[in-house]
Amino acid sequence: SSELTQDPAVSVALGQTVTITCQGESLRSYHATWFQQKPGRAPILVIYYNNIRPSGVPDRFSDSRSGNTASLTISGAQAEDEADYYCYSRDSSQRGVFGGGTKLTVL
Amino acid sequence: QVQLQESGPGLVKPSETLSLSCSVSGGSMTNYFWSWIRQPPGKGLEWIGYIFYTGATNYNSSLKSRVAMSVDTSKDQFSLKLTSVTAADTAVYYCARGAFCSGGDCYWLDSWGQGTLVTVSS
């Protein structure tokens, strides 16, 4: 299967920890990549391949992987973390695939 | 820091061909996958396909019959053509640079254009 499944919406209290998950068979073979997208803006890369964060991404973002599930964790969520989050990987035909996205609300 | 910029018509008539270009500046095109992604209004991201700097391509299976990509490394740009468009192709279209790890089990899109809205309407 080339599908990646994400929960449509997740909420977290300010300063608390939240985990966003992504499930799919391709994740058994390929690492997930995570993007953050705010309204009206292009997605930005936040983490990939075993916790590599591009310059400028806070270290409160981390990722993990187990079986067919990849997870993005935000430790101590801030108001500016409110956004849509998408996972991305490849399928067995080397085609790219995105998860449906998770809308994160910081309360 | 590499920068990408999409360009092309913002309005395309149904049944016609959508054509977009992406200009790359601040970095080499070698050893990267050059990708197109789209996002219909209010919806999620959809991977359209990529073209490797060598010209090798891979397309979304649902769009494969209508998509063609090309790359011109001498001009630092790559292009997307989508034929026989309908209203369902209305979306913000993004170009992005794709990289990969040596083990072949990880891929990421590290730089994106700002996106361009293409509306299909008569």
PDB file of C-alpha atoms in Angstrom:
ATOM      1  CA  SER A   1       0.000   0.000   0.000  1.00  0.00           C
ATOM      2  CA  SER A   2       1.185   3.520  -0.748  1.00  0.00           C
ATOM      3  CA  GLU A   3      -1.027   5.271   1.788  1.00  0.00           C
ATOM      4  CA  LEU A   4       0.087   7.155   4.861  1.00  0.00           C
ATOM      5  CA  THR A   5      -2.547   7.715   7.543  1.00  0.00           C
ATOM      6  CA  GLN A   6      -2.565  10.591  10.020  1.00  0.00           C
ATOM      7  CA  ASP A   7      -5.086  11.713  12.605  1.00  0.00           C
ATOM      8  CA  PRO A   8      -6.894  14.763  11.162  1.00  0.00           C
ATOM      9  CA  ALA A   9      -6.587  16.875  14.298  1.00  0.00           C
ATOM     10  CA  VAL A  10      -4.680  16.915  17.567  1.00  0.00           C
ATOM     11  CA  SER A  11      -4.601  19.452  20.375  1.00  0.00           C
ATOM     12  CA  VAL A  12      -2.083  20.179  23.120  1.00  0.00           C
ATOM     13  CA  ALA A  13      -1.935  22.543  26.063  1.00  0.00           C
ATOM     14  CA  LEU A  14       0.724  25.222  25.877  1.00  0.00           C
ATOM     15  CA  GLY A  15       4.019  23.842  27.178  1.00  0.00           C
ATOM     16  CA  GLN A  16       2.925  20.230  27.109  1.00  0.00           C
ATOM     17  CA  THR A  17       4.161  17.393  24.912  1.00  0.00           C
ATOM     18  CA  VAL A  18       2.296  16.126  21.882  1.00  0.00           C
ATOM     19  CA  THR A  19       2.933  13.272  19.466  1.00  0.00           C
ATOM     20  CA  ILE A  20       1.637  13.164  15.908  1.00  0.00           C
ATOM     21  CA  THR A  21       1.641   9.766  14.243  1.00  0.00           C
ATOM     22  CA  CYS A  22       1.799   8.508  10.677  1.00  0.00           C
ATOM     23  CA  GLN A  23       1.032   4.933   9.696  1.00  0.00           C
ATOM     24  CA  GLY A  24       1.749   3.065   6.501  1.00  0.00           C
ATOM     25  CA  GLU A  25       3.387  -0.081   5.231  1.00  0.00           C
ATOM     26  CA  SER A  26       6.046   1.871   3.356  1.00  0.00           C
ATOM     27  CA  LEU A  27       7.345   3.114   6.699  1.00  0.00           C
ATOM     28  CA  ARG A  28       8.697  -0.358   7.371  1.00  0.00           C
ATOM     29  CA  SER A  29      11.193   0.287   4.564  1.00  0.00           C
ATOM     30  CA  TYR A  30      11.577   4.055   4.442  1.00  0.00           C
ATOM     31  CA  HIS A  31      12.067   6.740   7.041  1.00  0.00           C
ATOM     32  CA  ALA A  32       9.391   9.395   7.277  1.00  0.00           C
ATOM     33  CA  THR A  33       9.982  13.077   6.742  1.00  0.00           C
ATOM     34  CA  TRP A  34       7.895  15.696   8.522  1.00  0.00           C
ATOM     35  CA  PHE A  35       6.724  19.088   7.260  1.00  0.00           C
ATOM     36  CA  GLN A  36       5.035  21.994   9.001  1.00  0.00           C
ATOM     37  CA  GLN A  37       2.653  24.217   7.078  1.00  0.00           C
ATOM     38  CA  LYS A  38       1.045  27.414   8.317  1.00  0.00           C
ATOM     39  CA  PRO A  39      -1.918  29.038   6.535  1.00  0.00           C
ATOM     40  CA  GLY A  40      -1.029  30.580   3.208  1.00  0.00           C
ATOM     41  CA  ARG A  41       2.575  29.418   3.413  1.00  0.00           C
ATOM     42  CA  ALA A  42       4.642  26.732   1.726  1.00  0.00           C
ATOM     43  CA  PRO A  43       5.475  23.677   3.829  1.00  0.00           C
ATOM     44  CA  ILE A  44       8.816  23.684   5.595  1.00  0.00           C
ATOM     45  CA  LEU A  45      10.934  20.686   6.478  1.00  0.00           C
ATOM     46  CA  VAL A  46      11.110  20.152  10.222  1.00  0.00           C
ATOM     47  CA  ILE A  47      12.752  16.751  10.641  1.00  0.00           C
ATOM     48  CA  TYR A  48      13.986  13.750   8.670  1.00  0.00           C
ATOM     49  CA  TYR A  49      16.023  10.546   8.901  1.00  0.00           C
ATOM     50  CA  ASN A  50      16.568   9.878  12.572  1.00  0.00           C
ATOM     51  CA  ASN A  51      16.087  13.283  14.153  1.00  0.00           C
ATOM     52  CA  ILE A  52      17.926  15.481  11.680  1.00  0.00           C
ATOM     53  CA  ARG A  53      16.555  18.999  11.958  1.00  0.00           C
ATOM     54  CA  PRO A  54      17.349  21.727   9.435  1.00  0.00           C
ATOM     55  CA  SER A  55      18.972  24.860  10.746  1.00  0.00           C
ATOM     56  CA  GLY A  56      16.459  27.002  12.602  1.00  0.00           C
ATOM     57  CA  VAL A  57      14.127  24.198  13.666  1.00  0.00           C
ATOM     58  CA  PRO A  58      13.916  24.076  17.487  1.00  0.00           C
ATOM     59  CA  ASP A  59      15.184  20.992  19.269  1.00  0.00           C
ATOM     60  CA  ARG A  60      11.788  20.460  20.871  1.00  0.00           C
ATOM     61  CA  PHE A  61      10.915  18.643  17.623  1.00  0.00           C
ATOM     62  CA  SER A  62      11.960  14.994  17.489  1.00  0.00           C
ATOM     63  CA  ASP A  63      10.955  11.900  15.578  1.00  0.00           C
ATOM     64  CA  SER A  64      10.856   8.150  16.060  1.00  0.00           C
ATOM     65  CA  ARG A  65       9.917   5.060  14.129  1.00  0.00           C
ATOM     66  CA  SER A  66       8.545   1.645  15.049  1.00  0.00           C
ATOM     67  CA  GLY A  67       7.238  -0.927  12.623  1.00  0.00           C
ATOM     68  CA  ASN A  68       4.774   0.768  10.272  1.00  0.00           C
ATOM     69  CA  THR A  69       4.458   3.907  12.400  1.00  0.00           C
ATOM     70  CA  ALA A  70       6.444   7.118  12.410  1.00  0.00           C
ATOM     71  CA  SER A  71       5.960   9.742  15.095  1.00  0.00           C
ATOM     72  CA  LEU A  72       6.708  13.434  15.432  1.00  0.00           C
ATOM     73  CA  THR A  73       6.965  14.673  19.011  1.00  0.00           C
ATOM     74  CA  ILE A  74       6.918  18.282  20.129  1.00  0.00           C
ATOM     75  CA  SER A  75       8.205  18.598  23.689  1.00  0.00           C
ATOM     76  CA  GLY A  76       6.914  21.757  25.288  1.00  0.00           C
ATOM     77  CA  ALA A  77       4.637  22.961  22.508  1.00  0.00           C
ATOM     78  CA  GLN A  78       4.626  26.685  21.814  1.00  0.00           C
ATOM     79  CA  ALA A  79       1.922  28.857  20.314  1.00  0.00           C
ATOM     80  CA  GLU A  80       3.956  29.174  17.112  1.00  0.00           C
ATOM     81  CA  ASP A  81       3.843  25.404  16.650  1.00  0.00           C
ATOM     82  CA  GLU A  82       0.147  25.597  15.769  1.00  0.00           C
ATOM     83  CA  ALA A  83       0.054  24.433  12.157  1.00  0.00           C
ATOM     84  CA  ASP A  84      -0.687  21.530   9.851  1.00  0.00           C
ATOM     85  CA  TYR A  85       1.850  18.711   9.928  1.00  0.00           C
ATOM     86  CA  TYR A  86       2.404  16.264   7.081  1.00  0.00           C
ATOM     87  CA  CYS A  87       4.431  13.100   6.951  1.00  0.00           C
ATOM     88  CA  TYR A  88       6.076  12.044   3.699  1.00  0.00           C
ATOM     89  CA  SER A  89       7.788   8.925   2.513  1.00  0.00           C
ATOM     90  CA  ARG A  90       8.161   6.746  -0.545  1.00  0.00           C
ATOM     91  CA  ASP A  91       6.350   3.616  -1.624  1.00  0.00           C
ATOM     92  CA  SER A  92       7.782   0.426  -3.066  1.00  0.00           C
ATOM     93  CA  SER A  93       7.765   1.988  -6.550  1.00  0.00           C
ATOM     94  CA  GLN A  94       9.862   4.892  -5.301  1.00  0.00           C
ATOM     95  CA  ARG A  95       6.925   7.249  -5.661  1.00  0.00           C
ATOM     96  CA  GLY A  96       6.455   9.945  -3.082  1.00  0.00           C
ATOM     97  CA  VAL A  97       3.438   9.874  -0.791  1.00  0.00           C
ATOM     98  CA  PHE A  98       2.105  12.334   1.780  1.00  0.00           C
ATOM     99  CA  GLY A  99      -0.053  11.656   4.771  1.00  0.00           C
ATOM    100  CA  GLY A 100      -3.394  13.423   4.896  1.00  0.00           C
ATOM    101  CA  GLY A 101      -2.085  15.949   7.401  1.00  0.00           C
ATOM    102  CA  THR A 102      -2.728  16.654  11.085  1.00  0.00           C
ATOM    103  CA  LYS A 103      -4.006  20.008  12.272  1.00  0.00           C
ATOM    104  CA  LEU A 104      -2.297  20.839  15.560  1.00  0.00           C
ATOM    105  CA  THR A 105      -4.051  23.245  17.922  1.00  0.00           C
ATOM    106  CA  VAL A 106      -2.123  24.696  20.852  1.00  0.00           C
ATOM    107  CA  LEU A 107      -4.547  25.563  23.649  1.00  0.00           C
TER     108      LEU A 107
ATOM    109  CA  GLN B   1      20.889  28.703   0.280  1.00  0.00           C
ATOM    110  CA  VAL B   2      19.014  27.284  -2.680  1.00  0.00           C
ATOM    111  CA  GLN B   3      15.866  29.106  -3.734  1.00  0.00           C
ATOM    112  CA  LEU B   4      13.089  27.916  -6.014  1.00  0.00           C
ATOM    113  CA  GLN B   5      10.524  30.003  -7.862  1.00  0.00           C
ATOM    114  CA  GLU B   6       7.510  28.754  -9.772  1.00  0.00           C
ATOM    115  CA  SER B   7       6.211  30.591 -12.810  1.00  0.00           C
ATOM    116  CA  GLY B   8       3.384  30.111 -15.260  1.00  0.00           C
ATOM    117  CA  PRO B   9      -0.208  31.050 -16.025  1.00  0.00           C
ATOM    118  CA  GLY B  10      -2.567  31.388 -13.089  1.00  0.00           C
ATOM    119  CA  LEU B  11      -5.605  30.515 -15.174  1.00  0.00           C
ATOM    120  CA  VAL B  12      -6.009  27.551 -17.528  1.00  0.00           C
ATOM    121  CA  LYS B  13      -9.107  26.550 -19.469  1.00  0.00           C
ATOM    122  CA  PRO B  14     -10.612  23.083 -19.054  1.00  0.00           C
ATOM    123  CA  SER B  15      -9.170  20.457 -21.421  1.00  0.00           C
ATOM    124  CA  GLU B  16      -6.053  22.559 -22.015  1.00  0.00           C
ATOM    125  CA  THR B  17      -2.504  22.002 -20.768  1.00  0.00           C
ATOM    126  CA  LEU B  18      -1.121  23.424 -17.548  1.00  0.00           C
ATOM    127  CA  SER B  19       2.530  24.417 -17.918  1.00  0.00           C
ATOM    128  CA  LEU B  20       4.743  25.545 -15.060  1.00  0.00           C
ATOM    129  CA  SER B  21       8.441  26.170 -14.679  1.00  0.00           C
ATOM    130  CA  CYS B  22      10.613  26.259 -11.606  1.00  0.00           C
ATOM    131  CA  SER B  23      13.805  28.282 -11.525  1.00  0.00           C
ATOM    132  CA  VAL B  24      16.566  27.169  -9.207  1.00  0.00           C
ATOM    133  CA  SER B  25      19.118  29.583  -7.800  1.00  0.00           C
ATOM    134  CA  GLY B  26      21.855  29.378  -5.211  1.00  0.00           C
ATOM    135  CA  GLY B  27      22.758  25.741  -5.741  1.00  0.00           C
ATOM    136  CA  SER B  28      23.550  22.995  -8.228  1.00  0.00           C
ATOM    137  CA  MET B  29      20.867  20.749  -9.688  1.00  0.00           C
ATOM    138  CA  THR B  30      23.197  17.761  -9.658  1.00  0.00           C
ATOM    139  CA  ASN B  31      22.378  14.804  -7.409  1.00  0.00           C
ATOM    140  CA  TYR B  32      18.904  16.005  -6.493  1.00  0.00           C
ATOM    141  CA  PHE B  33      15.343  15.023  -7.264  1.00  0.00           C
ATOM    142  CA  TRP B  34      13.299  17.962  -8.577  1.00  0.00           C
ATOM    143  CA  SER B  35       9.729  17.558  -7.486  1.00  0.00           C
ATOM    144  CA  TRP B  36       6.265  18.925  -8.032  1.00  0.00           C
ATOM    145  CA  ILE B  37       3.598  18.876  -5.331  1.00  0.00           C
ATOM    146  CA  ARG B  38       0.136  20.391  -5.381  1.00  0.00           C
ATOM    147  CA  GLN B  39      -2.466  21.362  -2.809  1.00  0.00           C
ATOM    148  CA  PRO B  40      -6.123  21.927  -3.735  1.00  0.00           C
ATOM    149  CA  PRO B  41      -7.756  24.749  -1.770  1.00  0.00           C
ATOM    150  CA  GLY B  42      -8.412  23.642   1.800  1.00  0.00           C
ATOM    151  CA  LYS B  43      -6.967  20.174   1.236  1.00  0.00           C
ATOM    152  CA  GLY B  44      -3.758  18.270   1.828  1.00  0.00           C
ATOM    153  CA  LEU B  45      -0.557  17.887  -0.143  1.00  0.00           C
ATOM    154  CA  GLU B  46      -0.452  15.637  -3.203  1.00  0.00           C
ATOM    155  CA  TRP B  47       2.816  14.412  -4.700  1.00  0.00           C
ATOM    156  CA  ILE B  48       2.788  14.833  -8.482  1.00  0.00           C
ATOM    157  CA  GLY B  49       6.208  13.443  -9.333  1.00  0.00           C
ATOM    158  CA  TYR B  50       9.885  14.093  -9.637  1.00  0.00           C
ATOM    159  CA  ILE B  51      12.601  14.327 -12.227  1.00  0.00           C
ATOM    160  CA  PHE B  52      16.152  13.428 -11.303  1.00  0.00           C
ATOM    161  CA  TYR B  53      18.868  15.728 -12.611  1.00  0.00           C
ATOM    162  CA  THR B  54      19.704  13.019 -15.162  1.00  0.00           C
ATOM    163  CA  GLY B  55      16.203  13.238 -16.616  1.00  0.00           C
ATOM    164  CA  ALA B  56      14.805  10.084 -15.030  1.00  0.00           C
ATOM    165  CA  THR B  57      11.218  10.551 -13.917  1.00  0.00           C
ATOM    166  CA  ASN B  58       8.647   9.031 -11.598  1.00  0.00           C
ATOM    167  CA  TYR B  59       5.036  10.153 -11.504  1.00  0.00           C
ATOM    168  CA  ASN B  60       1.989   9.738  -9.303  1.00  0.00           C
ATOM    169  CA  SER B  61       0.162   6.741 -10.724  1.00  0.00           C
ATOM    170  CA  SER B  62      -3.160   8.612 -10.712  1.00  0.00           C
ATOM    171  CA  LEU B  63      -1.725  11.404 -12.883  1.00  0.00           C
ATOM    172  CA  LYS B  64       0.804   9.463 -14.909  1.00  0.00           C
ATOM    173  CA  SER B  65      -1.154   9.516 -18.183  1.00  0.00           C
ATOM    174  CA  ARG B  66      -1.364  13.321 -18.128  1.00  0.00           C
ATOM    175  CA  VAL B  67       1.983  14.412 -16.617  1.00  0.00           C
ATOM    176  CA  ALA B  68       5.322  15.169 -18.186  1.00  0.00           C
ATOM    177  CA  MET B  69       8.355  16.712 -16.529  1.00  0.00           C
ATOM    178  CA  SER B  70      11.566  17.989 -18.021  1.00  0.00           C
ATOM    179  CA  VAL B  71      14.784  19.437 -16.688  1.00  0.00           C
ATOM    180  CA  ASP B  72      17.341  21.797 -18.159  1.00  0.00           C
ATOM    181  CA  THR B  73      20.358  21.892 -15.885  1.00  0.00           C
ATOM    182  CA  SER B  74      22.135  24.407 -18.146  1.00  0.00           C
ATOM    183  CA  LYS B  75      19.369  26.904 -17.395  1.00  0.00           C
ATOM    184  CA  ASP B  76      18.841  25.778 -13.769  1.00  0.00           C
ATOM    185  CA  GLN B  77      15.201  25.052 -14.274  1.00  0.00           C
ATOM    186  CA  PHE B  78      12.702  22.235 -14.528  1.00  0.00           C
ATOM    187  CA  SER B  79       9.144  22.098 -15.805  1.00  0.00           C
ATOM    188  CA  LEU B  80       5.760  20.467 -15.389  1.00  0.00           C
ATOM    189  CA  LYS B  81       3.097  19.839 -18.004  1.00  0.00           C
ATOM    190  CA  LEU B  82      -0.315  18.495 -17.090  1.00  0.00           C
ATOM    191  CA  THR B  83      -2.666  17.836 -19.986  1.00  0.00           C
ATOM    192  CA  SER B  84      -6.458  17.712 -20.245  1.00  0.00           C
ATOM    193  CA  VAL B  85      -7.008  19.669 -17.046  1.00  0.00           C
ATOM    194  CA  THR B  86     -10.315  19.886 -15.228  1.00  0.00           C
ATOM    195  CA  ALA B  87     -11.548  21.870 -12.245  1.00  0.00           C
ATOM    196  CA  ALA B  88     -10.139  19.105 -10.028  1.00  0.00           C
ATOM    197  CA  ASP B  89      -6.645  20.246 -11.029  1.00  0.00           C
ATOM    198  CA  THR B  90      -7.186  23.654  -9.430  1.00  0.00           C
ATOM    199  CA  ALA B  91      -4.536  23.902  -6.749  1.00  0.00           C
ATOM    200  CA  VAL B  92      -1.462  25.651  -5.448  1.00  0.00           C
ATOM    201  CA  TYR B  93       1.457  24.049  -7.250  1.00  0.00           C
ATOM    202  CA  TYR B  94       4.808  23.836  -5.476  1.00  0.00           C
ATOM    203  CA  CYS B  95       8.206  22.893  -6.809  1.00  0.00           C
ATOM    204  CA  ALA B  96      10.714  21.450  -4.371  1.00  0.00           C
ATOM    205  CA  ARG B  97      14.211  20.003  -4.175  1.00  0.00           C
ATOM    206  CA  GLY B  98      14.467  16.402  -3.069  1.00  0.00           C
ATOM    207  CA  ALA B  99      17.485  14.818  -1.452  1.00  0.00           C
ATOM    208  CA  PHE B 100      18.269  11.281  -0.328  1.00  0.00           C
ATOM    209  CA  CYS B 101      20.561   9.408   1.961  1.00  0.00           C
ATOM    210  CA  SER B 102      23.205   6.998   0.735  1.00  0.00           C
ATOM    211  CA  GLY B 103      21.369   3.984   2.153  1.00  0.00           C
ATOM    212  CA  GLY B 104      18.413   4.652  -0.119  1.00  0.00           C
ATOM    213  CA  ASP B 105      15.884   4.402   2.692  1.00  0.00           C
ATOM    214  CA  CYS B 106      15.266   8.079   3.291  1.00  0.00           C
ATOM    215  CA  TYR B 107      14.136  10.938   1.123  1.00  0.00           C
ATOM    216  CA  TRP B 108      13.248  14.484   1.992  1.00  0.00           C
ATOM    217  CA  LEU B 109      12.212  17.741   0.350  1.00  0.00           C
ATOM    218  CA  ASP B 110      14.451  20.393   1.813  1.00  0.00           C
ATOM    219  CA  SER B 111      13.646  23.495  -0.198  1.00  0.00           C
ATOM    220  CA  TRP B 112      10.300  24.614  -1.577  1.00  0.00           C
ATOM    221  CA  GLY B 113       9.104  27.385  -3.817  1.00  0.00           C
ATOM    222  CA  GLN B 114       6.470  29.731  -2.485  1.00  0.00           C
ATOM    223  CA  GLY B 115       3.802  28.059  -4.604  1.00  0.00           C
ATOM    224  CA  THR B 116       1.618  29.323  -7.405  1.00  0.00           C
ATOM    225  CA  LEU B 117      -2.153  29.078  -7.595  1.00  0.00           C
ATOM    226  CA  VAL B 118      -3.444  27.616 -10.829  1.00  0.00           C
ATOM    227  CA  THR B 119      -7.176  27.845 -11.419  1.00  0.00           C
ATOM    228  CA  VAL B 120      -8.875  25.768 -14.081  1.00  0.00           C
ATOM    229  CA  SER B 121     -11.894  27.636 -15.358  1.00  0.00           C
ATOM    230  CA  SER B 122     -13.423  28.785 -18.624  1.00  0.00           C
TER     231      SER B 122
END
